[in-house]
Amino acid sequence: DRVLLGCVSYDPSVGAIWQGMKDYLTTAGLPGFDFVLFTTYEAQVGALLSGGIDIAWNGPLAHVLTHELAPGAISLGMRDTDRDFATVVVVREDAGIVNVA
C-alpha cells in the first residue's frame, strides 16, 4: 500500500526535509510512504479533496480552507510551532464592519 503526503515547497529545504522523512519511514518499516511537492496550498488542498494525495501537510490558512470545503475533514496533528498561531483582522473604522461571522 502507498501513503502519499502533499506538502508545499515554500522553501528550497522542504524537499530535503521530506526526503529525510521518507528515508526514515522506509527504514522504520513503512516502505509505501512518498511525498509530492506543490507550489500553492490551494493546489494541495484540491489534490487532497480529489483523492490525489492521502495526507496534506497544511499551513494554518490551508487548514481553514480544507475545513471550509470539506467540513468533515479530520486534522491528524499540528506542529508545536503552529499551535499559538492567531489571526487578526483589521478594518478601517468607517468600513462598517463589526464582526467577521
PDB file of C-alpha atoms in Angstrom:
ATOM      1  CA  ASP A   1       0.000   0.000   0.000  1.00  0.00           C
ATOM      2  CA  ARG A   2       1.009   3.565  -0.618  1.00  0.00           C
ATOM      3  CA  VAL A   3       0.670   6.643   1.587  1.00  0.00           C
ATOM      4  CA  LEU A   4       1.177   9.851  -0.385  1.00  0.00           C
ATOM      5  CA  LEU A   5       1.683  13.096   1.519  1.00  0.00           C
ATOM      6  CA  GLY A   6       1.409  16.513  -0.080  1.00  0.00           C
ATOM      7  CA  CYS A   7       3.442  19.475   1.112  1.00  0.00           C
ATOM      8  CA  VAL A   8       4.015  22.973  -0.203  1.00  0.00           C
ATOM      9  CA  SER A   9       7.542  23.801  -1.271  1.00  0.00           C
ATOM     10  CA  TYR A  10       7.676  27.218   0.401  1.00  0.00           C
ATOM     11  CA  ASP A  11      11.443  26.938   0.848  1.00  0.00           C
ATOM     12  CA  PRO A  12      14.176  25.041  -1.043  1.00  0.00           C
ATOM     13  CA  SER A  13      14.816  22.911   2.064  1.00  0.00           C
ATOM     14  CA  VAL A  14      11.310  21.381   2.071  1.00  0.00           C
ATOM     15  CA  GLY A  15      12.180  18.645  -0.434  1.00  0.00           C
ATOM     16  CA  ALA A  16      15.235  17.624   1.573  1.00  0.00           C
ATOM     17  CA  ILE A  17      13.232  17.584   4.812  1.00  0.00           C
ATOM     18  CA  TRP A  18      10.564  15.279   3.380  1.00  0.00           C
ATOM     19  CA  GLN A  19      13.153  13.090   1.648  1.00  0.00           C
ATOM     20  CA  GLY A  20      14.716  12.584   5.071  1.00  0.00           C
ATOM     21  CA  MET A  21      11.298  11.713   6.488  1.00  0.00           C
ATOM     22  CA  LYS A  22      10.698   9.260   3.631  1.00  0.00           C
ATOM     23  CA  ASP A  23      14.078   7.609   4.255  1.00  0.00           C
ATOM     24  CA  TYR A  24      13.335   7.352   7.977  1.00  0.00           C
ATOM     25  CA  LEU A  25       9.853   5.887   7.483  1.00  0.00           C
ATOM     26  CA  THR A  26      11.121   3.417   4.887  1.00  0.00           C
ATOM     27  CA  THR A  27      13.814   2.249   7.307  1.00  0.00           C
ATOM     28  CA  ALA A  28      11.194   2.065  10.088  1.00  0.00           C
ATOM     29  CA  GLY A  29       9.060  -0.316   8.024  1.00  0.00           C
ATOM     30  CA  LEU A  30       6.713   1.925   6.008  1.00  0.00           C
ATOM     31  CA  PRO A  31       8.095   1.424   2.501  1.00  0.00           C
ATOM     32  CA  GLY A  32       4.982   2.781   0.757  1.00  0.00           C
ATOM     33  CA  PHE A  33       5.417   6.353   2.012  1.00  0.00           C
ATOM     34  CA  ASP A  34       6.104   9.051  -0.555  1.00  0.00           C
ATOM     35  CA  PHE A  35       5.541  12.771  -0.899  1.00  0.00           C
ATOM     36  CA  VAL A  36       4.713  15.259  -3.626  1.00  0.00           C
ATOM     37  CA  LEU A  37       5.570  18.962  -3.619  1.00  0.00           C
ATOM     38  CA  PHE A  38       3.036  21.651  -4.505  1.00  0.00           C
ATOM     39  CA  THR A  39       3.620  25.303  -5.334  1.00  0.00           C
ATOM     40  CA  THR A  40       0.450  26.537  -3.593  1.00  0.00           C
ATOM     41  CA  TYR A  41      -1.696  25.454  -0.674  1.00  0.00           C
ATOM     42  CA  GLU A  42      -4.789  25.778  -2.868  1.00  0.00           C
ATOM     43  CA  ALA A  43      -3.401  23.147  -5.253  1.00  0.00           C
ATOM     44  CA  GLN A  44      -2.507  20.904  -2.334  1.00  0.00           C
ATOM     45  CA  VAL A  45      -5.980  21.197  -0.770  1.00  0.00           C
ATOM     46  CA  GLY A  46      -7.516  20.449  -4.179  1.00  0.00           C
ATOM     47  CA  ALA A  47      -5.383  17.317  -4.504  1.00  0.00           C
ATOM     48  CA  LEU A  48      -6.389  16.188  -1.018  1.00  0.00           C
ATOM     49  CA  LEU A  49     -10.086  16.668  -1.661  1.00  0.00           C
ATOM     50  CA  SER A  50      -9.943  14.970  -5.089  1.00  0.00           C
ATOM     51  CA  GLY A  51      -8.048  11.951  -3.714  1.00  0.00           C
ATOM     52  CA  GLY A  52      -4.764  12.745  -5.438  1.00  0.00           C
ATOM     53  CA  ILE A  53      -2.938  12.644  -2.097  1.00  0.00           C
ATOM     54  CA  ASP A  54      -3.747  10.854   1.148  1.00  0.00           C
ATOM     55  CA  ILE A  55      -2.444  13.428   3.645  1.00  0.00           C
ATOM     56  CA  ALA A  56      -1.841  17.168   3.328  1.00  0.00           C
ATOM     57  CA  TRP A  57       0.783  18.928   5.432  1.00  0.00           C
ATOM     58  CA  ASN A  58      -1.251  22.127   5.639  1.00  0.00           C
ATOM     59  CA  GLY A  59      -0.354  25.528   6.952  1.00  0.00           C
ATOM     60  CA  PRO A  60      -2.897  27.349   9.122  1.00  0.00           C
ATOM     61  CA  LEU A  61      -4.777  29.030   6.262  1.00  0.00           C
ATOM     62  CA  ALA A  62      -4.871  25.840   4.194  1.00  0.00           C
ATOM     63  CA  HIS A  63      -6.270  24.076   7.255  1.00  0.00           C
ATOM     64  CA  VAL A  64      -9.144  26.562   7.338  1.00  0.00           C
ATOM     65  CA  LEU A  65      -9.666  26.232   3.569  1.00  0.00           C
ATOM     66  CA  THR A  66      -9.815  22.438   3.864  1.00  0.00           C
ATOM     67  CA  HIS A  67     -12.468  22.638   6.577  1.00  0.00           C
ATOM     68  CA  GLU A  68     -14.495  25.168   4.591  1.00  0.00           C
ATOM     69  CA  LEU A  69     -14.519  22.892   1.533  1.00  0.00           C
ATOM     70  CA  ALA A  70     -14.798  19.597   3.444  1.00  0.00           C
ATOM     71  CA  PRO A  71     -16.400  20.160   6.863  1.00  0.00           C
ATOM     72  CA  GLY A  72     -15.858  16.516   7.856  1.00  0.00           C
ATOM     73  CA  ALA A  73     -12.094  16.626   7.305  1.00  0.00           C
ATOM     74  CA  ILE A  74     -10.020  15.392  10.240  1.00  0.00           C
ATOM     75  CA  SER A  75      -6.801  17.021  11.432  1.00  0.00           C
ATOM     76  CA  LEU A  76      -4.212  14.446  12.453  1.00  0.00           C
ATOM     77  CA  GLY A  77      -1.949  16.836  14.316  1.00  0.00           C
ATOM     78  CA  MET A  78      -0.218  20.181  14.457  1.00  0.00           C
ATOM     79  CA  ARG A  79       3.375  21.275  14.868  1.00  0.00           C
ATOM     80  CA  ASP A  80       4.109  22.880  18.206  1.00  0.00           C
ATOM     81  CA  THR A  81       5.358  25.966  16.352  1.00  0.00           C
ATOM     82  CA  ASP A  82       1.862  26.496  14.865  1.00  0.00           C
ATOM     83  CA  ARG A  83      -0.270  25.966  17.968  1.00  0.00           C
ATOM     84  CA  ASP A  84      -0.213  29.600  19.063  1.00  0.00           C
ATOM     85  CA  PHE A  85      -0.934  30.963  15.575  1.00  0.00           C
ATOM     86  CA  ALA A  86      -3.520  33.743  15.684  1.00  0.00           C
ATOM     87  CA  THR A  87      -5.219  35.837  13.033  1.00  0.00           C
ATOM     88  CA  VAL A  88      -6.019  39.486  13.486  1.00  0.00           C
ATOM     89  CA  VAL A  89      -8.497  41.203  11.165  1.00  0.00           C
ATOM     90  CA  VAL A  90      -8.027  44.950  10.899  1.00  0.00           C
ATOM     91  CA  VAL A  91     -10.568  47.202   9.188  1.00  0.00           C
ATOM     92  CA  ARG A  92     -10.985  50.934   8.860  1.00  0.00           C
ATOM     93  CA  GLU A  93     -13.316  52.393  11.465  1.00  0.00           C
ATOM     94  CA  ASP A  94     -15.543  53.819   8.725  1.00  0.00           C
ATOM     95  CA  ALA A  95     -15.858  50.464   6.900  1.00  0.00           C
ATOM     96  CA  GLY A  96     -18.998  49.497   8.789  1.00  0.00           C
ATOM     97  CA  ILE A  97     -17.666  46.024   9.571  1.00  0.00           C
ATOM     98  CA  VAL A  98     -18.450  44.978  13.127  1.00  0.00           C
ATOM     99  CA  ASN A  99     -17.702  41.217  13.015  1.00  0.00           C
ATOM    100  CA  VAL A 100     -16.302  38.591  10.661  1.00  0.00           C
ATOM    101  CA  ALA A 101     -19.008  35.965  11.132  1.00  0.00           C
TER     102      ALA A 101
END
